[in-house]
Tab-separated table of C-alpha atoms and ligand atoms in Angstrom:
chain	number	residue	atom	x	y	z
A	110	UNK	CA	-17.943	-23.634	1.124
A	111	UNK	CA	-16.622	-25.015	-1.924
A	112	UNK	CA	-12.728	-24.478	-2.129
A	113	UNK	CA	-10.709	-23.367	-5.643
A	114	UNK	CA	-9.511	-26.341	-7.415
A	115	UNK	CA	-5.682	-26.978	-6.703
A	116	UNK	CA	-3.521	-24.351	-7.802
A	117	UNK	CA	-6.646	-21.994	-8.090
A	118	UNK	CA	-8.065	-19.083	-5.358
A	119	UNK	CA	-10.765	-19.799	-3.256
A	120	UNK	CA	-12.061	-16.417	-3.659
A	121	UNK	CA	-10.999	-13.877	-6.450
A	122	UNK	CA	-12.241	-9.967	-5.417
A	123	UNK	CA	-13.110	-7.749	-7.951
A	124	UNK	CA	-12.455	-3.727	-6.423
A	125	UNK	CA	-9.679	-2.841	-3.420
A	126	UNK	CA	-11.873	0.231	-2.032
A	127	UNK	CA	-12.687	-0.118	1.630
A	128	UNK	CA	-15.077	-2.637	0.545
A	129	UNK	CA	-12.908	-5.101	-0.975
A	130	UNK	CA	-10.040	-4.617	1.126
A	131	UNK	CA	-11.731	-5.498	4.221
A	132	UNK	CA	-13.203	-8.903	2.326
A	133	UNK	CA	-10.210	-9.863	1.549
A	134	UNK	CA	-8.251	-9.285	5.020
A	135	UNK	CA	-11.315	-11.240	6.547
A	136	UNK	CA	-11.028	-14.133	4.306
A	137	UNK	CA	-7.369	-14.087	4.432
A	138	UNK	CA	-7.465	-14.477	8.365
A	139	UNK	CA	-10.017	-17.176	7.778
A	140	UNK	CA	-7.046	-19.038	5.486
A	141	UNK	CA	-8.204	-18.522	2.390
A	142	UNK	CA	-6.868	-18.436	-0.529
A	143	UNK	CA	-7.423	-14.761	-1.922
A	144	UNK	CA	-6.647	-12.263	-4.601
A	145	UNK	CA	-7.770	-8.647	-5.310
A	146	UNK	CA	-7.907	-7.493	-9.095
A	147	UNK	CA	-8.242	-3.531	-8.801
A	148	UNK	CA	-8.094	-1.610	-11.950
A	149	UNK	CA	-6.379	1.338	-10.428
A	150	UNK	CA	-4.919	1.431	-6.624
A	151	UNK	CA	-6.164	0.431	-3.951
A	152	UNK	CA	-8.214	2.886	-2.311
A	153	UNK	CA	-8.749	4.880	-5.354
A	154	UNK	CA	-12.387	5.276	-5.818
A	155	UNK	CA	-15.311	6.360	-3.670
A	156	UNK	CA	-12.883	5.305	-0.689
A	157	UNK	CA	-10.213	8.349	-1.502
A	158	UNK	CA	-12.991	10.947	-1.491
A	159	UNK	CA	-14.751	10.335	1.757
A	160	UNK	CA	-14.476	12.125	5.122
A	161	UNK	CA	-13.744	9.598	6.966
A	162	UNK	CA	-16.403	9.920	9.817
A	163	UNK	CA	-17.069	6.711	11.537
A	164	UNK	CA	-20.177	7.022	12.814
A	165	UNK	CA	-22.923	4.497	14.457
A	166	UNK	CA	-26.475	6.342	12.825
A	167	UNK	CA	-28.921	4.763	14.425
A	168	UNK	CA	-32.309	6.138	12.084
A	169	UNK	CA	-32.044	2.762	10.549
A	170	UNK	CA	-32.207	-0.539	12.725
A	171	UNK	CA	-30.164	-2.017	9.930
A	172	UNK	CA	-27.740	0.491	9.607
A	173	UNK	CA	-27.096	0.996	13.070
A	174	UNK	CA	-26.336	-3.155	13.432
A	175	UNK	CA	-24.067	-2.994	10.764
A	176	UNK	CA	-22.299	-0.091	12.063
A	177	UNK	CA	-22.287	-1.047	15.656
A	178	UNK	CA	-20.628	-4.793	14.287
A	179	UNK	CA	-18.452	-2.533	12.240
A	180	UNK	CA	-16.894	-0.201	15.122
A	181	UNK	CA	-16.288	-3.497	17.317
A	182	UNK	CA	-14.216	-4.991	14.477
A	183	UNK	CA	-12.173	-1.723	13.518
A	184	UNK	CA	-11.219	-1.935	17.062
A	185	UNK	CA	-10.611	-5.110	17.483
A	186	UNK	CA	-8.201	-5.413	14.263
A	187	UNK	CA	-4.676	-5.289	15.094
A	188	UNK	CA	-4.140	-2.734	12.173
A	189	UNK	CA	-6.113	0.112	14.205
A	190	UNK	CA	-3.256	1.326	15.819
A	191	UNK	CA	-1.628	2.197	12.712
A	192	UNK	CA	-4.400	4.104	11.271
A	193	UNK	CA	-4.409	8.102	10.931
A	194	UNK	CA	-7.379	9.138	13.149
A	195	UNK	CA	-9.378	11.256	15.924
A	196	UNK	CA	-11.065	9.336	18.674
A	197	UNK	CA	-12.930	12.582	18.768
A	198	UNK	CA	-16.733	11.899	19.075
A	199	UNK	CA	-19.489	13.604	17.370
A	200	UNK	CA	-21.384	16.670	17.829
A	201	UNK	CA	-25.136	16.347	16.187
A	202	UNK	CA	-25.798	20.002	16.464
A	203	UNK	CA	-29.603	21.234	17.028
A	204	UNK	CA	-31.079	24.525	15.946
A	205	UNK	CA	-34.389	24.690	17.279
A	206	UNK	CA	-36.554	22.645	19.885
A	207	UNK	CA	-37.915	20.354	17.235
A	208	UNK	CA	-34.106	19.255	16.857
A	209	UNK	CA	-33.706	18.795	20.802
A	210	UNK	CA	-36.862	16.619	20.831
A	211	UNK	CA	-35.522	14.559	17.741
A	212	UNK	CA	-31.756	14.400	19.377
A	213	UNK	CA	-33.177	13.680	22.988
A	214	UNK	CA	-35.114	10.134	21.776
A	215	UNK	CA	-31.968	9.808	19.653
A	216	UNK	CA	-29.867	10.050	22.853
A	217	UNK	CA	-32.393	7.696	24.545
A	218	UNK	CA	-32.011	5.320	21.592
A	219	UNK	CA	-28.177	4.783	22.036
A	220	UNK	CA	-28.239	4.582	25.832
A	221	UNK	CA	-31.011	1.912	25.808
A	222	UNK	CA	-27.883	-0.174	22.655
A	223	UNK	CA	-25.112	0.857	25.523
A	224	UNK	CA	-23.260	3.780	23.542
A	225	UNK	CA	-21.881	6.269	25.500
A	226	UNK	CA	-23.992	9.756	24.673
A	227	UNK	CA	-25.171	12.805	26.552
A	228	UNK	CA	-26.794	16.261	25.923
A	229	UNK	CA	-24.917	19.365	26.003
A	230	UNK	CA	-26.940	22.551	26.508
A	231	UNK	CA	-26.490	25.855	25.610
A	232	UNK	CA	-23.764	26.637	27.808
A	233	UNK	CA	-21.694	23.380	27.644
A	234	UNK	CA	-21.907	23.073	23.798
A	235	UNK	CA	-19.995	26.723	23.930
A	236	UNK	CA	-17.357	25.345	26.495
A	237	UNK	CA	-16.943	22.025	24.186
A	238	UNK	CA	-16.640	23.481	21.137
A	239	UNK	CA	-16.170	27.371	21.694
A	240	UNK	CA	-15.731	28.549	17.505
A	241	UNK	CA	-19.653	27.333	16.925
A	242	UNK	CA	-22.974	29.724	17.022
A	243	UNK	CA	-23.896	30.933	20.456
A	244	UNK	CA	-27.441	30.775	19.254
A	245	UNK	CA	-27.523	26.788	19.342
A	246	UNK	CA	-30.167	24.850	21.395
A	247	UNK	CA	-26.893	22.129	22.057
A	248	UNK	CA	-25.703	19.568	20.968
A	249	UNK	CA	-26.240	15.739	21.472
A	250	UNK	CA	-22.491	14.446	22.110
A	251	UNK	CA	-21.871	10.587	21.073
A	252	UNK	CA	-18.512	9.701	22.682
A	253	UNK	CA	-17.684	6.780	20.898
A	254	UNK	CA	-17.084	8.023	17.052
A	255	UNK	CA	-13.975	8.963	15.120
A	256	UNK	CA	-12.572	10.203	12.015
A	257	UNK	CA	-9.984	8.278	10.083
A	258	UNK	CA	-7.933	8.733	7.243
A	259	UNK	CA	-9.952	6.584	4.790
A	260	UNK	CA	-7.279	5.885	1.880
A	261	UNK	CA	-4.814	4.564	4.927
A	262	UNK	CA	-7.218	2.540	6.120
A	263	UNK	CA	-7.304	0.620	2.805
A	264	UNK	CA	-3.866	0.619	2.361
A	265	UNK	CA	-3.515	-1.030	5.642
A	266	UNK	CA	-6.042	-3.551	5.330
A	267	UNK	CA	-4.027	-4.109	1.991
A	268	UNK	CA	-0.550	-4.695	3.805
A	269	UNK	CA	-2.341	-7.363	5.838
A	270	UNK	CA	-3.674	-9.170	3.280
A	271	UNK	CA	-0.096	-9.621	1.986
A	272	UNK	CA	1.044	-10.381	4.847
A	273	UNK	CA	-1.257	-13.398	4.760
A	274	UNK	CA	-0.326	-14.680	1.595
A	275	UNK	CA	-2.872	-13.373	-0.281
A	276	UNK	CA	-2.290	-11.046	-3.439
A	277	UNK	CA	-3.132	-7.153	-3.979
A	278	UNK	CA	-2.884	-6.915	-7.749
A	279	UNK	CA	-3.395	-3.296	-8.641
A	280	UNK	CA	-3.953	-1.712	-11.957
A	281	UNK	CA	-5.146	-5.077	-13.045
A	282	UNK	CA	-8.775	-4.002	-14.346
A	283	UNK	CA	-11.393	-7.113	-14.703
A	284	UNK	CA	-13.739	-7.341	-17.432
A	285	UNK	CA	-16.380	-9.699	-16.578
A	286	UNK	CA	-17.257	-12.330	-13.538
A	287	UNK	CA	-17.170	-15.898	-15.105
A	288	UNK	CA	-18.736	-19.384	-13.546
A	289	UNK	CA	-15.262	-20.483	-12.752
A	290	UNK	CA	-13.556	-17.096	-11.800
A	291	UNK	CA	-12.684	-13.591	-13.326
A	292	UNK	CA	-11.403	-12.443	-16.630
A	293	UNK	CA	-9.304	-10.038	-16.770
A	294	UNK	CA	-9.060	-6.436	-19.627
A	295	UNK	CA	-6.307	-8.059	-20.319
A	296	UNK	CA	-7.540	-11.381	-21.471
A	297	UNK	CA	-6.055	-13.027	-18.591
A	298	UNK	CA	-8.711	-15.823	-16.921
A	299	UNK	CA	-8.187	-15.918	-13.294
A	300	UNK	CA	-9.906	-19.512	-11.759
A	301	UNK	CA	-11.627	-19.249	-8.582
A	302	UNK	CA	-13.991	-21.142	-6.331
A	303	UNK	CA	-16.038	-18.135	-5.666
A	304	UNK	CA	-15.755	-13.858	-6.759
A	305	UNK	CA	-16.780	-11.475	-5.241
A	306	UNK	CA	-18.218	-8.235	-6.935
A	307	UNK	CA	-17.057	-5.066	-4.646
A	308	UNK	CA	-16.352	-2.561	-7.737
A	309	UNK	CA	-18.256	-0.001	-5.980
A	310	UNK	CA	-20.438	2.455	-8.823
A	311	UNK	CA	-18.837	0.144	-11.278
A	312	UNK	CA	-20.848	-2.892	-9.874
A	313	UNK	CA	-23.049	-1.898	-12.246
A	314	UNK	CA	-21.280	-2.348	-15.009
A	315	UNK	CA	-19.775	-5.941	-14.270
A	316	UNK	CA	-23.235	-7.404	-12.954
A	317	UNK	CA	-23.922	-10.789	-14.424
A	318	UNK	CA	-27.715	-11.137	-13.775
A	319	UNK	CA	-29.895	-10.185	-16.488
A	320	UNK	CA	-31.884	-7.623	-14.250
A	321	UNK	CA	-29.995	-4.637	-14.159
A	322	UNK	CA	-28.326	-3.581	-10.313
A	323	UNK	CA	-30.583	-0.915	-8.811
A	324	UNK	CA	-27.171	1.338	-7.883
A	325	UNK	CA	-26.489	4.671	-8.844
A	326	UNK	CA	-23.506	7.748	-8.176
A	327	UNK	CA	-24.522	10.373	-5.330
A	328	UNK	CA	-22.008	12.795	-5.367
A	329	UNK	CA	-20.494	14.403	-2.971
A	330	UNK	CA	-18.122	17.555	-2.293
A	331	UNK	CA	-15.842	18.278	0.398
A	332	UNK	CA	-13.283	21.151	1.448
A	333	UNK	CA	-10.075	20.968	3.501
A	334	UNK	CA	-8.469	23.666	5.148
A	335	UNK	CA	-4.642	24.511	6.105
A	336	UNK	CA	-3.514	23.240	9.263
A	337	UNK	CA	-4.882	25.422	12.474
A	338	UNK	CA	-4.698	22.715	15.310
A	339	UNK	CA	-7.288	23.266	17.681
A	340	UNK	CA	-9.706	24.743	15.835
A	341	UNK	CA	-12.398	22.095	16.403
A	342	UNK	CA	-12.648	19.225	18.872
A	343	UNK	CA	-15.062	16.967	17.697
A	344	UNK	CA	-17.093	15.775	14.541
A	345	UNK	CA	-19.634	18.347	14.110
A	346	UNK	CA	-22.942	17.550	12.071
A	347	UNK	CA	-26.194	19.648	12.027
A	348	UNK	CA	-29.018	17.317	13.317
A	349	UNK	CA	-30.811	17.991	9.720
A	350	UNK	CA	-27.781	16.004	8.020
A	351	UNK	CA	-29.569	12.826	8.126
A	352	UNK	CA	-32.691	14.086	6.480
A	353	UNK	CA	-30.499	14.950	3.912
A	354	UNK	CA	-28.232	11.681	4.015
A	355	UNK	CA	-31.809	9.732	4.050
A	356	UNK	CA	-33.479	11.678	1.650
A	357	UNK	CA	-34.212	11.515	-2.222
A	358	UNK	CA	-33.672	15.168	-3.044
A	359	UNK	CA	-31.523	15.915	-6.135
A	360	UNK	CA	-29.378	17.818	-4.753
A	361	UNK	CA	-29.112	19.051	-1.100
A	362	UNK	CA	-26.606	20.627	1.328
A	363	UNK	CA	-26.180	19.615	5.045
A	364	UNK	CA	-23.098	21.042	7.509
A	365	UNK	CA	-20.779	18.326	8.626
A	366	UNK	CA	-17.400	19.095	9.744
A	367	UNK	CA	-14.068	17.283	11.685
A	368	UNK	CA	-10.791	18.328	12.679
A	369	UNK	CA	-8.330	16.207	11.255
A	370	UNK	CA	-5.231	14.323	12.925
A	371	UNK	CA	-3.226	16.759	10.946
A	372	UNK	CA	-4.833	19.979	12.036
A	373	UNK	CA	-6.864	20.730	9.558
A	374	UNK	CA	-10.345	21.250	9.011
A	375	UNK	CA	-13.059	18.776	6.263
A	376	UNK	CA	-15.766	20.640	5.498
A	377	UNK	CA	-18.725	18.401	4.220
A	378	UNK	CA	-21.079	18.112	2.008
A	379	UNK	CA	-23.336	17.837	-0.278
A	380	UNK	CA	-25.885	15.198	-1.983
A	381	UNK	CA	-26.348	14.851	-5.832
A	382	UNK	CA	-28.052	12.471	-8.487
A	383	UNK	CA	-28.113	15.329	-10.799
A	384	UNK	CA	-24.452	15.466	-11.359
A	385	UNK	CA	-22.428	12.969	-11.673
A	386	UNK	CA	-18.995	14.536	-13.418
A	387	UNK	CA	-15.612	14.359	-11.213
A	388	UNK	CA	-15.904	18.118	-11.177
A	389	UNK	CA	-15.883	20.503	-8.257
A	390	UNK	CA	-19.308	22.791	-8.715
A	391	UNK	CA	-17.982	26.170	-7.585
A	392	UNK	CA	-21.792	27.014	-6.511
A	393	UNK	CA	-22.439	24.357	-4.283
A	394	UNK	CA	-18.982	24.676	-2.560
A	395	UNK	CA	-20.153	28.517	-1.963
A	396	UNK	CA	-23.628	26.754	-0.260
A	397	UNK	CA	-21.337	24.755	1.577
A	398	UNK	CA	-19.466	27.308	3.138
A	399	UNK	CA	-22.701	29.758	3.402
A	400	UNK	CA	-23.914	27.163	5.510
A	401	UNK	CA	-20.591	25.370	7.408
A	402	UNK	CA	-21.016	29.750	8.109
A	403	UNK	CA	-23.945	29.210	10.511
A	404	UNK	CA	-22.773	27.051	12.562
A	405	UNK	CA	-18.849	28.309	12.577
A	406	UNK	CA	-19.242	31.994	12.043
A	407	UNK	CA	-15.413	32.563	11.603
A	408	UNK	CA	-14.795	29.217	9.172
A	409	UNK	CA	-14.493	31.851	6.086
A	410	UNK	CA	-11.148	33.231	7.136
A	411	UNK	CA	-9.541	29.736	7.569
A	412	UNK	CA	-7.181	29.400	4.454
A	413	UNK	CA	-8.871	26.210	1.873
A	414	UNK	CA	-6.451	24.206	0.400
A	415	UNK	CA	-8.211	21.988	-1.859
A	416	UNK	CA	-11.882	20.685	-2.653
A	417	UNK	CA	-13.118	17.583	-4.501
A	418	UNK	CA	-15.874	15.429	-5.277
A	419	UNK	CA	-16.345	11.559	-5.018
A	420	UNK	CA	-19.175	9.181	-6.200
A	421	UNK	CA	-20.859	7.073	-3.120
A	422	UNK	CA	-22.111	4.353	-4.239
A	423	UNK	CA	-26.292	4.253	-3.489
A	424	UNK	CA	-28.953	1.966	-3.401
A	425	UNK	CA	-33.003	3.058	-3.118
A	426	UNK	CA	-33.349	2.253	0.451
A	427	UNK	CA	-29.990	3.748	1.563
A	428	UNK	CA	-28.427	-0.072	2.685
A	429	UNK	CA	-25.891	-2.047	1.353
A	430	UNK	CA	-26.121	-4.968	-1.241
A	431	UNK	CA	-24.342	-7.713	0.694
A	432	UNK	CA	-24.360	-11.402	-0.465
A	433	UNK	CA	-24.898	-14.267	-3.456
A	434	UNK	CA	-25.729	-12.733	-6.597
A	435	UNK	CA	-29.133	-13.779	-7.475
A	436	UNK	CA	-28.924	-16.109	-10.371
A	437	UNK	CA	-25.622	-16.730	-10.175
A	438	UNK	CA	-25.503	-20.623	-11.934
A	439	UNK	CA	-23.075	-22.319	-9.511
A	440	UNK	CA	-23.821	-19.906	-6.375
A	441	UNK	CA	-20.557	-18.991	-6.353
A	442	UNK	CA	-20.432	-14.899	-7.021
A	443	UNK	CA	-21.125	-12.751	-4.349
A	444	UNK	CA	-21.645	-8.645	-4.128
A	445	UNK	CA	-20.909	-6.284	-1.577
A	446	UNK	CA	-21.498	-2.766	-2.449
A	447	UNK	CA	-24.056	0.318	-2.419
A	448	UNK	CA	-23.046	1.799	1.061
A	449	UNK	CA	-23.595	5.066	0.066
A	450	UNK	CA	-22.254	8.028	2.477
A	451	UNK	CA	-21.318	5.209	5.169
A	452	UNK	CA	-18.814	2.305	3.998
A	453	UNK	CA	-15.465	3.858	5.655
A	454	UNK	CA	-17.432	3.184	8.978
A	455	UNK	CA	-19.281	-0.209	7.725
A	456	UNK	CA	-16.723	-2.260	5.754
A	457	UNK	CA	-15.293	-4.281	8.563
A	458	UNK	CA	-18.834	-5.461	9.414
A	459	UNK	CA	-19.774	-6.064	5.905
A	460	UNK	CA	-16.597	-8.481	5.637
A	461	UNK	CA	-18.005	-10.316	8.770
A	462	UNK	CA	-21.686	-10.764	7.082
A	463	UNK	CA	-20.341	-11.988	3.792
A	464	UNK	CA	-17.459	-14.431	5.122
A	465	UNK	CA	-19.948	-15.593	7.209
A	466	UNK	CA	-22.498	-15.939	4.425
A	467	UNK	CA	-19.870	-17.808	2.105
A	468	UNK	CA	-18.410	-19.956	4.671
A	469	UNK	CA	-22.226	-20.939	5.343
A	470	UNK	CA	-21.847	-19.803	9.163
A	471	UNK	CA	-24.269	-17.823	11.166
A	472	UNK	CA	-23.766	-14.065	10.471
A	473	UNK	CA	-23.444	-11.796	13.566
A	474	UNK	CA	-26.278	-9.392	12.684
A	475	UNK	CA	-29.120	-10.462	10.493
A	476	UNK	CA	-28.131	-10.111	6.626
A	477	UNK	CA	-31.773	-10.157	5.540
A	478	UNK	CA	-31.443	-6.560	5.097
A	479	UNK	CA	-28.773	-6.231	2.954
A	480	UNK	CA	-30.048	-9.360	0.484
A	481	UNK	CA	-29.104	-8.354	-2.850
A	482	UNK	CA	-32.533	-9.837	-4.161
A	483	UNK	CA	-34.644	-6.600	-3.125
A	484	UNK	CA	-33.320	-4.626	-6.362
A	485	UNK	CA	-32.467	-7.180	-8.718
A	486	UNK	CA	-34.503	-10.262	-10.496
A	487	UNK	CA	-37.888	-11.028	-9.597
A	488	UNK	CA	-38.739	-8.683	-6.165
A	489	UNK	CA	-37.313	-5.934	-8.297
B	225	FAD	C1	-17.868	12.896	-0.449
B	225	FAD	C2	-17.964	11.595	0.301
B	225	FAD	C3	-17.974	11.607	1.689
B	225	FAD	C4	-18.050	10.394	2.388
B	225	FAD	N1	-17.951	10.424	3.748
B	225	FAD	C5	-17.980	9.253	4.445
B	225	FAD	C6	-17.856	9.265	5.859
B	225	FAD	O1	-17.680	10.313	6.486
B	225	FAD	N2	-17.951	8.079	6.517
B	225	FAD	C7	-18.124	6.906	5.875
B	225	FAD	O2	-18.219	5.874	6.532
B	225	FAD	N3	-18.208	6.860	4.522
B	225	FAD	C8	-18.140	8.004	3.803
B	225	FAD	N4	-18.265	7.991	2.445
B	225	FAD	C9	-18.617	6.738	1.778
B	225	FAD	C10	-17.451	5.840	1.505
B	225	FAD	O3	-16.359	6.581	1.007
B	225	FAD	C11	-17.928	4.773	0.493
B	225	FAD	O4	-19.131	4.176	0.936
B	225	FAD	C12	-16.880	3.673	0.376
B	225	FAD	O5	-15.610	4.228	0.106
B	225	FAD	C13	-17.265	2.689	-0.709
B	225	FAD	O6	-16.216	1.763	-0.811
B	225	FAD	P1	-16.177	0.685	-1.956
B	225	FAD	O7	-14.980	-0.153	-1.715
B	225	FAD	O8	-17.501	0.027	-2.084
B	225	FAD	O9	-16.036	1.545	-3.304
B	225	FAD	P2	-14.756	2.231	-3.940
B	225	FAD	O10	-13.887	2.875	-2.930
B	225	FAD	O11	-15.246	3.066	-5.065
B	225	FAD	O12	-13.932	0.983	-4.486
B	225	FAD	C14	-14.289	0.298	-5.653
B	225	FAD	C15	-12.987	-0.043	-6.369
B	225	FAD	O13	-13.287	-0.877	-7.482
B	225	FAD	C16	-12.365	-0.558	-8.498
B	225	FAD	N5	-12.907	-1.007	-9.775
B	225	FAD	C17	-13.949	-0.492	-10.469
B	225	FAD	N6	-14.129	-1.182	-11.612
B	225	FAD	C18	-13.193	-2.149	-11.625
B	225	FAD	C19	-12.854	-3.172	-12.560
B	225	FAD	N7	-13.511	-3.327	-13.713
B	225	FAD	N8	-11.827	-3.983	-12.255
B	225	FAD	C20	-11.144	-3.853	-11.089
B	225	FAD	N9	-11.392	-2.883	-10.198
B	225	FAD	C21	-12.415	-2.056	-10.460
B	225	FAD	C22	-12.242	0.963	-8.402
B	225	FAD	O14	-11.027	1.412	-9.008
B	225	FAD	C23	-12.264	1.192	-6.906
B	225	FAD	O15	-10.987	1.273	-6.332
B	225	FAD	C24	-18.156	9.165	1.697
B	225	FAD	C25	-18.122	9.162	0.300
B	225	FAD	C26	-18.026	10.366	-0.394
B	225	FAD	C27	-17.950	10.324	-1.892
């Protein structure tokens, strides 16, 4: 890898969501020399609005790598302790005998990678988790997922990168990716060996290739209740959610709920292309609830506190853009974005594929699927 000049960063990182906060703690515990130029705070975008469910999916052998990498480095960082979160495992909730079938090779799936999962039947789904629909087939139960306070995460990954000498520069927007580093709203140039584009939706907008980035906004809605500790014990998700997650409809509605470290209740969410305002639809949040409703009869008299909307990031096939920008003149700018519904859970392990990439080392996983190539320039 080719170093910044003297005086200069090795790597300048355009974004401090999840995404760019976790590149930059990687690369600062490799001894690099790094700065992040975010034009808000850190952890403002796509990363403040997410529920926080780290989850290993498995529907996608490149997803489930990258999230499978992921948990083992969230676990593995010293910062974990400190983070706001449920080791509380997930619920994937089945209606029907279809939904058994489909969670039984699921459960089959993650034995044969070594995660811990089991079926719970009728009976034992009502003794885990007594608040949900008697009329449930069960549930498949994966022990090994949590939910986490997404912002704090951020911010921690943020104190560490300090802490290594490298610089968080907040409200510090950048206006375009140059050859030899960034330039700033502000006029400033900032020289750099190599920068790294992790602006999440606004990727788009600070691409340098001449082929537009295949990216757009999915948003998404979620609800949070007043504190009632207890209420739940584990993530739950209706099996359906990742037809939804994986699917191309406009606009679609899947139950997905957690209980939160501080007692409350998230109550998840919905899918859109159509809309793509900040603003909290008032008809969807009543779909929500109709249908958080089926599975948790009693979820209407729980007292909401607030509701909002984020923008995930999302690419055609549903993975993340992770590596060199194609075309870039002296190979020296990089992207990592486009994780959709799923970059809470799969930042740490996108860190690991791009340092890796960068500091021309073997990746853990395979980054062939992520290759930014498959949406931009000539395999658009
Ligand atoms: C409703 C919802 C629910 C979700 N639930 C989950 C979940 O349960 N589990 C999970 O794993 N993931 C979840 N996600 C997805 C997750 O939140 C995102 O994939 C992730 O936060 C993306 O992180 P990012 O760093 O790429 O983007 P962002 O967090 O958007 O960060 C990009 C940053 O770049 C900055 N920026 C933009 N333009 C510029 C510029 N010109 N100069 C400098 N800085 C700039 C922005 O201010 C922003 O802070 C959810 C998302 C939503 C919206």
């Amino acid at each position: 890898m080719k170093r910044g000049a003297a005086g200069a960063l090795d790597v300048a990182i355009v974004g401090g969501g999840i995404v760019g906060c976790a590149c930059a703690q990687a690369a600062v515990a490799a001894g690099l020399r790094v700065a992040v130029f975010e034009g808000q705070r850190v952890g403002a975008g796509a990363t403040a609005a997410g529920m926080g469910h780290l989850v290993v999916i498995d529907d996608d052998p490149a997803e489930f790598a990258l999230a499978r990498l992921s948990m083992t480095l969230w676990r593995e960082w010293a910062g974990w302790q400190d983070i706001e979160r449920l080791a509380c495992g997930t619920l994937w909730l089945a209606e029907t005998a279809a939904q058994q079938a489909a969670a039984q090779a699921k459960l089959a799936r993650l034995a044969a990678a070594g995660l811990q999962a089991d079926w719970l039947d009728a009976p034992a789904l009502r003794a885990a988790e007594p608040r949900l629909a008697h009329d449930l087939v069960g549930a498949l139960r994966v022990h090994g997922d949590e939910v986490a306070y997404g912002p704090g995460m951020a911010a921690r990954l943020a104190a560490d990168v300090r802490a290594g000498g490298g610089r968080i520069e907040e409200m510090r927007p950048v206006a375009r990716l140059r050859d030899d580093g960034l330039e700033l709203v502000d006029g400033t140039r900032v020289a750099a060996g190599h920068v790294l584009l992790a602006a999440g939706n606004d990727s788009v907008r600070l691409w340098p290739g001449d082929s537009p980035l295949r990216l757009r906004p999915r948003k998404g809605q979620l609800a949070i209740t007043d504190r009632y500790p207890g209420y739940l014990r584990h993530a739950l998700v209706e099996l359906g959610y990742i037809d939804a997650a994986h699917g191309d409809a406009d606009e679609s509605v899947a139950f997905n709920a957690q209980p939160r470290a501080s007692g409350q209740v998230l109550l998840g969410s919905s899918r859109s292309y159509r809309d793509t305002t900040p603003a909290v639809d008032a008809a969807l949040l009543a779909r929500m609830v109709r249908r958080a409703q089926r599975f948790l009869p009693d979820i209407a008299a729980l007292q909401m506190l607030r509701c909002w909307a984020g923008l995930r990031p999302a690419t055609p096939d549903g993975r993340p853009i992770i590596g060199r920008i194609p075309g870039s003149t002296r190979g020296n700018q990089w992207v990592a974005t486009g994780h959709e519904g799923l970059g809470l859970t799969t930042a740490t392990g996108t860190a690991s594929v791009w340092l890796d990439l960068l500091l021309g080392r073997m990746p853990a996983i395979d980054p062939a699927p992520y290759a930014p190539e498959r949406f931009v320039g000539a395999l658009a």
